[in-house]
């Protein structure tokens, strides 16, 4: 282990940058996952509706 | 052989080659600590897959004259390197490949469906990483109080990352930034993960009211389609690595393992990653971690500081997660239990289980496990991102 003088300006920049980066990445992942979910839920719903309609026509 | 040379030979064996003659107090203490880890693993079943081989590695590395930790340096005679030295040099210090393959196995074992079904959980996984940065500052502040005990920026990063409660991320980051304290930080991370049931409940109780803990949430999340489960690792991998390239060794391997699992077309590879591969790598990695703690490296007053700061990081991470959970419960249209924030630390699945149990304690109708698994697996990604961020600052590869 090595002891060194600390550059507090750099330390706080690291902390600020780190928190921002983690939140930005996680927010982007949340948004992209949400969009993906909406697209696929929509596709599933349309498929189900089409299947129901086809079933209705057949009857 | 005459009497004198025989006598000298016996003395030489006793003084130089017999282990007892070379066992000093610091090494004896480390052997006892190793035995303590083995006892905890067997008797209490605290993280036995990690603490048992770590304890065994610690004992083997501190027994005198074994040569087990002799590294394969240039000029060393063939066959003279010790197996633990080889594991340490090539698995952890020079190539650092072992933590990445552990992440590969974890990815193959992880079901991200609870996170995909509830993407808000990503934010809880982000909030719980605040502990990493608080302990980073704490480690640097030590130098203000006792200048001789101060930590460098790289060491502070390695200490802070313990707060992510993620063993492989801690090992990988410390192995590259501050290899001298890798054994301590890794052991701290795994020990605190084992003690989640002791550390987290008092913090959660202190920060939430009984009414908040009783908040009922519908037990079921929406079903997640196979296409979403396949796309998720690809989208997440591209997005994270394009922003933080240095997180690729961890995030890339985690999500690659998950892609193997979810694709459904490489069943044998996925099975190997989940079983044989992760088991073999766990043996090598944990023995290596134990072996990285010879007495001369650990018997330093700053070791206790590392352990304390790591614990503080874990506690602050839990607290930050709960506070963020409280904010989300205020702005959420549907009932939201703020305890879920505590699961944002990546101690999978222990944190999620604790939140689930505490939820049931407060309200028997509550079934929070699936809700808590979302922030829990988000925490794995969050801590890998935080580790990649630190590496990006100091490492150029």
CSV table of C-alpha atoms in Angstrom, one decimal:
chain,number,residue,atom,x,y,z
A,1,UNK,CA,0.0,0.0,0.0
A,2,UNK,CA,1.3,3.4,-0.9
A,3,UNK,CA,0.4,6.8,0.7
A,4,UNK,CA,0.1,9.8,-1.6
A,5,UNK,CA,-1.0,13.4,-1.4
A,6,UNK,CA,-4.6,13.8,-2.6
A,7,UNK,CA,-5.8,16.1,-5.4
A,8,UNK,CA,-9.3,16.8,-4.0
A,9,UNK,CA,-10.5,18.6,-7.1
A,10,UNK,CA,-9.7,15.5,-9.1
A,11,UNK,CA,-11.3,13.3,-6.5
A,12,UNK,CA,-14.6,15.2,-6.6
A,13,UNK,CA,-14.6,15.2,-10.4
A,14,UNK,CA,-14.2,11.4,-10.3
A,15,UNK,CA,-17.1,11.1,-7.9
A,16,UNK,CA,-19.4,13.5,-9.8
A,17,UNK,CA,-18.5,11.9,-13.1
A,18,UNK,CA,-19.0,8.4,-11.8
A,19,UNK,CA,-22.5,9.1,-10.3
A,20,UNK,CA,-23.6,10.9,-13.5
A,21,UNK,CA,-22.2,8.1,-15.8
A,22,UNK,CA,-23.9,5.3,-13.8
A,23,UNK,CA,-27.3,7.1,-13.7
A,24,UNK,CA,-27.1,8.1,-17.4
A,25,UNK,CA,-26.3,4.5,-18.5
A,26,UNK,CA,-28.9,3.0,-16.2
A,27,UNK,CA,-31.5,5.5,-17.4
A,28,UNK,CA,-30.7,4.8,-21.0
A,29,UNK,CA,-31.0,1.1,-20.3
A,30,UNK,CA,-34.4,1.7,-18.6
A,31,UNK,CA,-35.7,3.7,-21.5
A,32,UNK,CA,-34.5,1.3,-24.2
A,33,UNK,CA,-35.9,-1.7,-22.2
A,34,UNK,CA,-39.2,0.1,-21.7
A,35,UNK,CA,-39.4,0.9,-25.5
A,36,UNK,CA,-38.5,-2.7,-26.3
A,37,UNK,CA,-41.2,-3.9,-23.9
A,38,UNK,CA,-43.8,-1.6,-25.5
A,39,UNK,CA,-43.0,-2.8,-29.0
A,40,UNK,CA,-43.1,-6.5,-28.1
A,41,UNK,CA,-46.2,-6.2,-25.9
A,42,UNK,CA,-47.9,-4.3,-28.9
A,43,UNK,CA,-46.9,-7.1,-31.3
A,44,UNK,CA,-48.2,-9.8,-29.0
A,45,UNK,CA,-51.5,-7.9,-28.5
A,46,UNK,CA,-51.9,-7.5,-32.3
A,47,UNK,CA,-51.1,-11.2,-32.8
A,48,UNK,CA,-53.7,-12.2,-30.2
A,49,UNK,CA,-56.3,-9.8,-31.7
A,50,UNK,CA,-55.6,-11.2,-35.2
A,51,UNK,CA,-55.9,-14.7,-34.0
A,52,UNK,CA,-59.2,-13.9,-32.3
A,53,UNK,CA,-60.5,-12.2,-35.4
A,54,UNK,CA,-59.5,-15.2,-37.5
A,55,UNK,CA,-61.2,-17.5,-35.1
A,56,UNK,CA,-64.4,-15.4,-35.2
A,57,UNK,CA,-64.4,-15.4,-39.0
A,58,UNK,CA,-63.9,-19.2,-39.1
A,59,UNK,CA,-67.0,-19.6,-36.9
B,1,UNK,CA,28.3,-39.8,7.7
B,2,UNK,CA,30.1,-38.9,11.0
B,3,UNK,CA,28.3,-37.7,14.1
B,4,UNK,CA,29.0,-34.0,13.6
B,5,UNK,CA,27.8,-33.7,10.0
B,6,UNK,CA,24.8,-35.9,10.9
B,7,UNK,CA,24.1,-33.5,13.8
B,8,UNK,CA,24.5,-30.5,11.6
B,9,UNK,CA,22.2,-32.1,9.0
B,10,UNK,CA,19.5,-32.6,11.7
B,11,UNK,CA,19.9,-29.0,12.9
B,12,UNK,CA,19.7,-27.7,9.3
B,13,UNK,CA,16.5,-29.7,8.8
B,14,UNK,CA,15.0,-28.4,12.1
B,15,UNK,CA,16.0,-24.8,11.6
B,16,UNK,CA,15.8,-24.3,7.9
B,17,UNK,CA,13.6,-26.9,6.3
B,18,UNK,CA,11.0,-27.8,9.0
B,19,UNK,CA,8.0,-25.5,8.8
B,20,UNK,CA,7.6,-25.2,12.6
B,21,UNK,CA,11.0,-23.6,12.8
B,22,UNK,CA,10.0,-20.9,10.4
B,23,UNK,CA,6.5,-20.2,11.5
B,24,UNK,CA,6.3,-16.7,13.0
B,25,UNK,CA,3.4,-15.0,14.7
B,26,UNK,CA,2.0,-13.0,11.8
B,27,UNK,CA,1.8,-16.1,9.6
B,28,UNK,CA,0.2,-18.1,12.5
B,29,UNK,CA,-2.4,-15.4,12.8
B,30,UNK,CA,-3.2,-15.6,9.1
B,31,UNK,CA,-3.5,-19.4,9.3
B,32,UNK,CA,-6.0,-18.9,12.2
B,33,UNK,CA,-8.0,-16.4,10.2
B,34,UNK,CA,-8.0,-18.9,7.3
B,35,UNK,CA,-9.3,-21.5,9.7
B,36,UNK,CA,-11.9,-19.0,10.9
B,37,UNK,CA,-13.2,-18.6,7.3
B,38,UNK,CA,-13.4,-22.3,6.8
B,39,UNK,CA,-15.3,-22.6,10.1
B,40,UNK,CA,-17.8,-19.9,9.0
B,41,UNK,CA,-18.2,-21.6,5.6
B,42,UNK,CA,-18.9,-25.1,7.2
B,43,UNK,CA,-20.7,-24.2,10.4
B,44,UNK,CA,-22.6,-21.1,9.4
B,45,UNK,CA,-22.7,-21.9,5.7
B,46,UNK,CA,-21.7,-18.2,5.0
B,47,UNK,CA,-20.9,-18.0,1.2
B,48,UNK,CA,-19.2,-21.5,1.5
B,49,UNK,CA,-18.3,-21.7,-2.2
B,50,UNK,CA,-16.2,-18.6,-1.7
B,51,UNK,CA,-15.1,-18.5,1.9
B,52,UNK,CA,-14.0,-22.1,2.1
B,53,UNK,CA,-11.4,-22.0,-0.8
B,54,UNK,CA,-10.4,-18.5,0.3
B,55,UNK,CA,-9.6,-19.8,3.8
B,56,UNK,CA,-7.8,-22.8,2.4
B,57,UNK,CA,-5.7,-20.6,0.1
B,58,UNK,CA,-4.9,-18.3,3.0
B,59,UNK,CA,-3.6,-21.2,5.1
B,60,UNK,CA,-1.6,-22.7,2.2
B,61,UNK,CA,0.0,-19.3,1.4
B,62,UNK,CA,1.0,-18.7,5.0
B,63,UNK,CA,2.5,-22.1,5.7
B,64,UNK,CA,6.3,-21.6,5.6
B,65,UNK,CA,8.7,-23.0,3.0
B,66,UNK,CA,6.0,-24.5,0.8
B,67,UNK,CA,7.0,-22.5,-2.3
B,68,UNK,CA,3.3,-22.7,-3.4
B,69,UNK,CA,3.1,-18.9,-4.0
B,70,UNK,CA,6.4,-18.7,-5.9
B,71,UNK,CA,5.5,-16.8,-9.1
B,72,UNK,CA,6.8,-18.1,-12.5
B,73,UNK,CA,9.2,-15.2,-13.1
B,74,UNK,CA,11.8,-15.2,-15.9
B,75,UNK,CA,15.0,-17.0,-14.8
B,76,UNK,CA,13.2,-19.3,-12.4
B,77,UNK,CA,14.3,-22.9,-12.9
B,78,UNK,CA,11.6,-25.1,-14.6
B,79,UNK,CA,9.2,-26.7,-12.1
B,80,UNK,CA,10.1,-24.2,-9.3
B,81,UNK,CA,7.0,-22.1,-9.6
B,82,UNK,CA,4.2,-22.9,-7.1
B,83,UNK,CA,0.7,-23.6,-8.3
B,84,UNK,CA,-0.8,-20.7,-6.3
B,85,UNK,CA,1.9,-18.4,-7.7
B,86,UNK,CA,0.9,-19.5,-11.2
B,87,UNK,CA,-2.8,-18.9,-10.5
B,88,UNK,CA,-2.1,-15.5,-9.0
B,89,UNK,CA,0.2,-14.4,-11.8
B,90,UNK,CA,-1.7,-15.5,-14.8
B,91,UNK,CA,-5.3,-15.6,-13.4
B,92,UNK,CA,-5.3,-12.4,-11.4
B,93,UNK,CA,-2.3,-10.1,-11.8
B,94,UNK,CA,-1.0,-10.4,-15.3
B,95,UNK,CA,-3.9,-11.7,-17.4
B,96,UNK,CA,-6.8,-11.1,-15.0
B,97,UNK,CA,-9.0,-13.6,-16.9
B,98,UNK,CA,-10.6,-15.4,-14.0
B,99,UNK,CA,-13.1,-12.7,-12.8
B,100,UNK,CA,-14.3,-12.3,-16.4
B,101,UNK,CA,-15.1,-16.0,-16.7
B,102,UNK,CA,-16.9,-15.8,-13.4
B,103,UNK,CA,-19.0,-13.0,-14.9
B,104,UNK,CA,-19.6,-15.2,-17.9
B,105,UNK,CA,-21.0,-17.9,-15.7
B,106,UNK,CA,-23.1,-15.4,-13.6
B,107,UNK,CA,-24.6,-14.1,-16.9
B,108,UNK,CA,-25.5,-17.6,-17.9
B,109,UNK,CA,-27.1,-18.2,-14.5
B,110,UNK,CA,-29.0,-14.8,-14.3
B,111,UNK,CA,-32.6,-14.3,-15.4
B,112,UNK,CA,-33.0,-10.7,-16.3
B,113,UNK,CA,-36.8,-11.0,-16.8
B,114,UNK,CA,-37.8,-9.2,-13.5
B,115,UNK,CA,-35.6,-6.2,-14.7
B,116,UNK,CA,-37.0,-6.3,-18.3
B,117,UNK,CA,-40.6,-6.4,-16.9
B,118,UNK,CA,-39.9,-3.4,-14.6
B,119,UNK,CA,-37.2,-1.2,-16.1
B,120,UNK,CA,-37.6,1.4,-13.3
B,121,UNK,CA,-35.5,-1.1,-11.3
B,122,UNK,CA,-32.4,0.1,-13.3
B,123,UNK,CA,-32.6,3.4,-11.3
B,124,UNK,CA,-32.5,1.6,-8.0
B,125,UNK,CA,-29.5,-0.4,-9.2
B,126,UNK,CA,-27.9,3.0,-10.0
B,127,UNK,CA,-28.7,4.6,-6.7
B,128,UNK,CA,-27.2,1.8,-4.7
B,129,UNK,CA,-23.8,2.5,-6.3
B,130,UNK,CA,-23.6,5.8,-4.4
B,131,UNK,CA,-21.9,3.8,-1.6
B,132,UNK,CA,-18.9,3.1,-3.9
B,133,UNK,CA,-18.2,6.8,-4.4
B,134,UNK,CA,-18.8,7.7,-0.7
B,135,UNK,CA,-16.2,5.2,0.4
B,136,UNK,CA,-13.9,6.4,-2.4
B,137,UNK,CA,-13.9,9.8,-0.7
B,138,UNK,CA,-13.7,8.2,2.7
B,139,UNK,CA,-10.6,6.3,1.8
B,140,UNK,CA,-9.0,9.5,0.5
B,141,UNK,CA,-10.0,11.4,3.7
B,142,UNK,CA,-8.0,8.9,5.8
B,143,UNK,CA,-4.9,10.7,4.6
B,144,UNK,CA,-6.1,14.0,6.1
B,145,UNK,CA,-6.4,12.4,9.6
B,146,UNK,CA,-3.3,10.2,9.5
B,147,UNK,CA,-1.1,11.2,6.6
B,148,UNK,CA,1.0,7.9,6.8
B,149,UNK,CA,-2.1,5.8,6.4
B,150,UNK,CA,-3.5,7.7,3.4
B,151,UNK,CA,-4.6,5.8,0.3
B,152,UNK,CA,-3.8,6.6,-3.3
B,153,UNK,CA,-6.6,7.4,-5.8
B,154,UNK,CA,-6.3,3.9,-7.3
B,155,UNK,CA,-6.5,2.3,-3.9
B,156,UNK,CA,-9.5,4.4,-3.0
B,157,UNK,CA,-11.3,3.2,-6.2
B,158,UNK,CA,-10.6,-0.4,-5.2
B,159,UNK,CA,-11.9,0.2,-1.7
B,160,UNK,CA,-15.0,2.0,-2.9
B,161,UNK,CA,-15.9,-0.8,-5.3
B,162,UNK,CA,-16.4,-3.1,-2.3
B,163,UNK,CA,-19.7,-1.2,-1.8
B,164,UNK,CA,-21.0,-2.7,-5.0
B,165,UNK,CA,-21.1,-6.0,-3.1
B,166,UNK,CA,-19.9,-7.7,-6.3
B,167,UNK,CA,-17.0,-10.1,-5.9
B,168,UNK,CA,-15.8,-10.4,-9.5
B,169,UNK,CA,-16.0,-6.7,-10.1
B,170,UNK,CA,-14.1,-6.0,-6.9
B,171,UNK,CA,-11.4,-8.6,-7.8
B,172,UNK,CA,-11.0,-7.4,-11.4
B,173,UNK,CA,-10.9,-3.7,-10.6
B,174,UNK,CA,-8.5,-4.1,-7.7
B,175,UNK,CA,-6.3,-6.6,-9.6
B,176,UNK,CA,-5.7,-3.9,-12.2
B,177,UNK,CA,-5.6,-0.8,-9.9
B,178,UNK,CA,-4.2,-1.9,-6.6
B,179,UNK,CA,-3.1,-5.6,-6.6
B,180,UNK,CA,-1.5,-5.3,-3.2
B,181,UNK,CA,-4.9,-5.0,-1.5
B,182,UNK,CA,-6.8,-7.3,-3.8
B,183,UNK,CA,-7.0,-10.2,-1.3
B,184,UNK,CA,-8.5,-7.9,1.4
B,185,UNK,CA,-11.0,-6.1,-0.8
B,186,UNK,CA,-12.2,-9.4,-2.4
B,187,UNK,CA,-12.5,-11.0,1.0
B,188,UNK,CA,-14.4,-8.0,2.4
B,189,UNK,CA,-16.8,-8.0,-0.6
B,190,UNK,CA,-17.6,-11.7,-0.2
B,191,UNK,CA,-17.8,-11.5,3.6
B,192,UNK,CA,-20.2,-8.5,3.5
B,193,UNK,CA,-22.3,-10.4,0.9
B,194,UNK,CA,-22.5,-13.3,3.4
B,195,UNK,CA,-23.5,-10.9,6.1
B,196,UNK,CA,-26.3,-9.2,4.1
B,197,UNK,CA,-28.9,-10.5,6.6
B,198,UNK,CA,-27.1,-8.8,9.4
B,199,UNK,CA,-26.1,-5.6,7.7
B,200,UNK,CA,-29.1,-4.5,5.7
B,201,UNK,CA,-32.2,-5.0,7.9
B,202,UNK,CA,-31.2,-2.4,10.6
B,203,UNK,CA,-30.4,0.2,7.8
B,204,UNK,CA,-33.7,-0.5,6.0
B,205,UNK,CA,-35.7,-0.3,9.3
B,206,UNK,CA,-33.9,3.0,10.3
B,207,UNK,CA,-34.8,4.6,7.0
B,208,UNK,CA,-38.4,3.4,6.5
B,209,UNK,CA,-41.6,3.6,8.5
B,210,UNK,CA,-43.7,0.6,9.3
B,211,UNK,CA,-46.4,1.9,6.9
B,212,UNK,CA,-43.8,2.2,4.1
B,213,UNK,CA,-42.6,-1.4,4.7
B,214,UNK,CA,-46.2,-2.6,4.6
B,215,UNK,CA,-46.8,-1.2,1.2
B,216,UNK,CA,-48.5,-3.9,-0.9
B,217,UNK,CA,-47.4,-4.6,-4.4
B,218,UNK,CA,-49.1,-6.9,-6.9
B,219,UNK,CA,-47.0,-10.1,-6.8
B,220,UNK,CA,-46.9,-10.8,-10.5
B,221,UNK,CA,-44.8,-8.9,-13.1
B,222,UNK,CA,-45.8,-8.9,-16.8
B,223,UNK,CA,-44.6,-12.0,-18.7
B,224,UNK,CA,-41.4,-11.3,-20.8
B,225,UNK,CA,-41.2,-12.7,-24.3
B,226,UNK,CA,-38.3,-14.8,-25.5
B,227,UNK,CA,-37.4,-12.1,-28.1
B,228,UNK,CA,-37.1,-9.5,-25.4
B,229,UNK,CA,-34.9,-11.8,-23.3
B,230,UNK,CA,-32.6,-12.3,-26.3
B,231,UNK,CA,-32.5,-8.7,-27.4
B,232,UNK,CA,-31.8,-7.4,-23.9
B,233,UNK,CA,-28.2,-8.6,-23.5
B,234,UNK,CA,-27.4,-7.4,-27.0
B,235,UNK,CA,-28.8,-3.9,-26.5
B,236,UNK,CA,-27.4,-3.5,-23.0
B,237,UNK,CA,-24.0,-4.7,-24.2
B,238,UNK,CA,-23.8,-2.3,-27.1
B,239,UNK,CA,-25.1,0.6,-25.1
B,240,UNK,CA,-22.9,0.2,-22.1
B,241,UNK,CA,-19.7,-0.7,-23.9
B,242,UNK,CA,-20.0,2.2,-26.4
B,243,UNK,CA,-20.3,4.6,-23.5
B,244,UNK,CA,-17.7,3.0,-21.1
B,245,UNK,CA,-15.4,0.8,-23.3
B,246,UNK,CA,-13.4,-0.3,-20.2
B,247,UNK,CA,-16.4,-2.0,-18.7
B,248,UNK,CA,-16.3,-4.5,-21.6
B,249,UNK,CA,-14.3,-7.2,-19.8
B,250,UNK,CA,-17.0,-7.4,-17.1
B,251,UNK,CA,-20.2,-6.2,-18.8
B,252,UNK,CA,-19.4,-7.9,-22.1
B,253,UNK,CA,-18.8,-11.3,-20.5
B,254,UNK,CA,-21.8,-11.0,-18.2
B,255,UNK,CA,-24.2,-10.3,-21.1
B,256,UNK,CA,-22.5,-12.8,-23.4
B,257,UNK,CA,-23.2,-15.5,-20.8
B,258,UNK,CA,-26.8,-14.3,-20.6
B,259,UNK,CA,-27.1,-14.4,-24.4
B,260,UNK,CA,-25.9,-18.0,-24.4
B,261,UNK,CA,-28.6,-18.7,-21.8
B,262,UNK,CA,-31.5,-16.9,-23.5
B,263,UNK,CA,-30.7,-17.8,-27.1
B,264,UNK,CA,-31.9,-21.4,-26.4
B,265,UNK,CA,-29.7,-22.7,-29.3
B,266,UNK,CA,-26.5,-23.4,-27.4
B,267,UNK,CA,-27.8,-25.4,-24.5
B,268,UNK,CA,-24.6,-27.4,-23.9
B,269,UNK,CA,-22.5,-24.2,-23.8
B,270,UNK,CA,-24.9,-22.5,-21.5
B,271,UNK,CA,-25.0,-25.5,-19.3
B,272,UNK,CA,-21.2,-25.6,-19.2
B,273,UNK,CA,-21.0,-21.9,-18.3
B,274,UNK,CA,-23.6,-22.4,-15.5
B,275,UNK,CA,-21.9,-25.4,-14.0
B,276,UNK,CA,-18.5,-26.8,-14.9
B,277,UNK,CA,-16.9,-23.6,-16.1
B,278,UNK,CA,-18.0,-21.4,-13.2
B,279,UNK,CA,-17.2,-24.2,-10.7
B,280,UNK,CA,-13.6,-24.6,-12.0
B,281,UNK,CA,-13.1,-20.9,-12.2
B,282,UNK,CA,-14.5,-20.4,-8.7
B,283,UNK,CA,-12.0,-22.9,-7.3
B,284,UNK,CA,-9.0,-21.2,-9.0
B,285,UNK,CA,-10.2,-17.7,-8.3
B,286,UNK,CA,-11.0,-18.2,-4.6
B,287,UNK,CA,-7.8,-20.2,-3.9
B,288,UNK,CA,-5.9,-17.3,-5.7
B,289,UNK,CA,-7.7,-14.7,-3.5
B,290,UNK,CA,-6.8,-16.6,-0.4
B,291,UNK,CA,-3.2,-17.0,-1.6
B,292,UNK,CA,-2.9,-13.3,-2.3
B,293,UNK,CA,-3.0,-12.7,1.5
B,294,UNK,CA,0.4,-13.6,2.9
B,295,UNK,CA,1.0,-12.1,6.4
B,296,UNK,CA,3.6,-9.6,5.2
B,297,UNK,CA,0.9,-8.0,2.9
B,298,UNK,CA,-2.0,-8.1,5.2
B,299,UNK,CA,-0.5,-7.3,8.6
B,300,UNK,CA,-0.8,-3.6,8.2
B,301,UNK,CA,-3.0,-1.3,10.2
B,302,UNK,CA,-4.6,0.0,7.0
B,303,UNK,CA,-6.1,-3.5,6.4
B,304,UNK,CA,-8.6,-2.8,9.1
B,305,UNK,CA,-9.3,0.6,7.5
B,306,UNK,CA,-10.0,-1.2,4.2
B,307,UNK,CA,-12.4,-3.5,5.9
B,308,UNK,CA,-14.2,-0.6,7.7
B,309,UNK,CA,-14.4,1.5,4.5
B,310,UNK,CA,-15.8,-1.4,2.6
B,311,UNK,CA,-18.4,-2.0,5.2
B,312,UNK,CA,-19.3,1.7,5.1
B,313,UNK,CA,-19.6,1.6,1.3
B,314,UNK,CA,-22.0,-1.3,1.6
B,315,UNK,CA,-24.1,0.4,4.3
B,316,UNK,CA,-24.2,3.8,2.4
B,317,UNK,CA,-25.1,1.9,-0.8
B,318,UNK,CA,-28.0,0.2,0.9
B,319,UNK,CA,-29.1,3.5,2.5
B,320,UNK,CA,-28.9,5.4,-0.8
B,321,UNK,CA,-31.0,2.6,-2.5
B,322,UNK,CA,-33.7,2.9,0.2
B,323,UNK,CA,-33.8,6.7,0.0
B,324,UNK,CA,-34.1,6.5,-3.8
B,325,UNK,CA,-36.9,3.9,-3.3
B,326,UNK,CA,-38.7,6.4,-1.0
B,327,UNK,CA,-38.5,9.0,-3.7
B,328,UNK,CA,-39.8,6.5,-6.3
B,329,UNK,CA,-42.7,5.6,-4.0
B,330,UNK,CA,-43.7,9.3,-3.7
B,331,UNK,CA,-43.8,9.8,-7.5
B,332,UNK,CA,-45.0,6.4,-8.5
B,333,UNK,CA,-48.7,6.2,-9.6
B,334,UNK,CA,-48.9,2.6,-8.3
B,335,UNK,CA,-48.0,1.5,-4.8
B,336,UNK,CA,-44.2,1.1,-4.5
B,337,UNK,CA,-42.4,-0.4,-1.5
B,338,UNK,CA,-39.3,1.7,-0.8
B,339,UNK,CA,-37.5,-1.3,0.7
B,340,UNK,CA,-36.9,-2.5,-2.9
B,341,UNK,CA,-34.1,0.1,-3.1
B,342,UNK,CA,-31.9,-1.9,-0.7
B,343,UNK,CA,-31.9,-4.7,-3.3
B,344,UNK,CA,-30.0,-2.4,-5.6
B,345,UNK,CA,-26.7,-3.6,-4.2
B,346,UNK,CA,-25.6,-6.6,-6.3
B,347,UNK,CA,-25.5,-9.2,-3.6
B,348,UNK,CA,-27.7,-11.6,-5.7
B,349,UNK,CA,-30.0,-13.1,-4.6
B,350,UNK,CA,-29.4,-12.4,-0.9
B,351,UNK,CA,-30.5,-8.8,-0.9
B,352,UNK,CA,-33.7,-9.6,-2.8
B,353,UNK,CA,-34.4,-12.3,-0.3
B,354,UNK,CA,-33.9,-10.0,2.7
B,355,UNK,CA,-36.3,-7.4,1.2
B,356,UNK,CA,-38.8,-10.2,0.5
B,357,UNK,CA,-38.6,-11.5,4.1
B,358,UNK,CA,-38.9,-8.0,5.6
B,359,UNK,CA,-41.8,-7.3,3.3
B,360,UNK,CA,-43.6,-10.4,4.6
B,361,UNK,CA,-42.8,-9.6,8.1
B,362,UNK,CA,-44.5,-6.2,7.7
B,363,UNK,CA,-47.4,-7.4,5.6
B,364,UNK,CA,-48.1,-11.2,5.2
B,365,UNK,CA,-49.8,-10.6,1.9
B,366,UNK,CA,-46.7,-9.1,0.4
B,367,UNK,CA,-44.6,-11.1,-2.0
B,368,UNK,CA,-41.8,-8.9,-3.1
B,369,UNK,CA,-39.2,-11.4,-4.3
B,370,UNK,CA,-39.7,-10.9,-8.1
B,371,UNK,CA,-39.9,-7.1,-7.6
B,372,UNK,CA,-36.7,-7.1,-5.6
B,373,UNK,CA,-34.8,-9.3,-8.2
B,374,UNK,CA,-35.1,-6.5,-10.7
B,375,UNK,CA,-33.0,-3.9,-8.8
B,376,UNK,CA,-30.8,-6.8,-7.6
B,377,UNK,CA,-29.7,-7.8,-11.1
B,378,UNK,CA,-29.6,-4.1,-12.1
B,379,UNK,CA,-27.0,-3.7,-9.3
B,380,UNK,CA,-24.8,-6.3,-10.9
B,381,UNK,CA,-24.8,-4.2,-14.1
B,382,UNK,CA,-24.4,-0.9,-12.1
B,383,UNK,CA,-21.4,-2.1,-10.2
B,384,UNK,CA,-19.7,-3.4,-13.3
B,385,UNK,CA,-20.3,0.0,-14.9
B,386,UNK,CA,-18.8,1.8,-11.9
B,387,UNK,CA,-15.8,-0.6,-12.0
B,388,UNK,CA,-15.4,0.1,-15.8
B,389,UNK,CA,-15.6,3.8,-15.1
B,390,UNK,CA,-12.7,3.6,-12.5
B,391,UNK,CA,-10.6,1.5,-14.9
B,392,UNK,CA,-11.2,4.0,-17.7
B,393,UNK,CA,-9.7,6.7,-15.6
B,394,UNK,CA,-6.4,5.0,-14.8
B,395,UNK,CA,-5.9,2.0,-17.2
B,396,UNK,CA,-5.0,2.3,-20.8
B,397,UNK,CA,-5.5,-1.1,-22.6
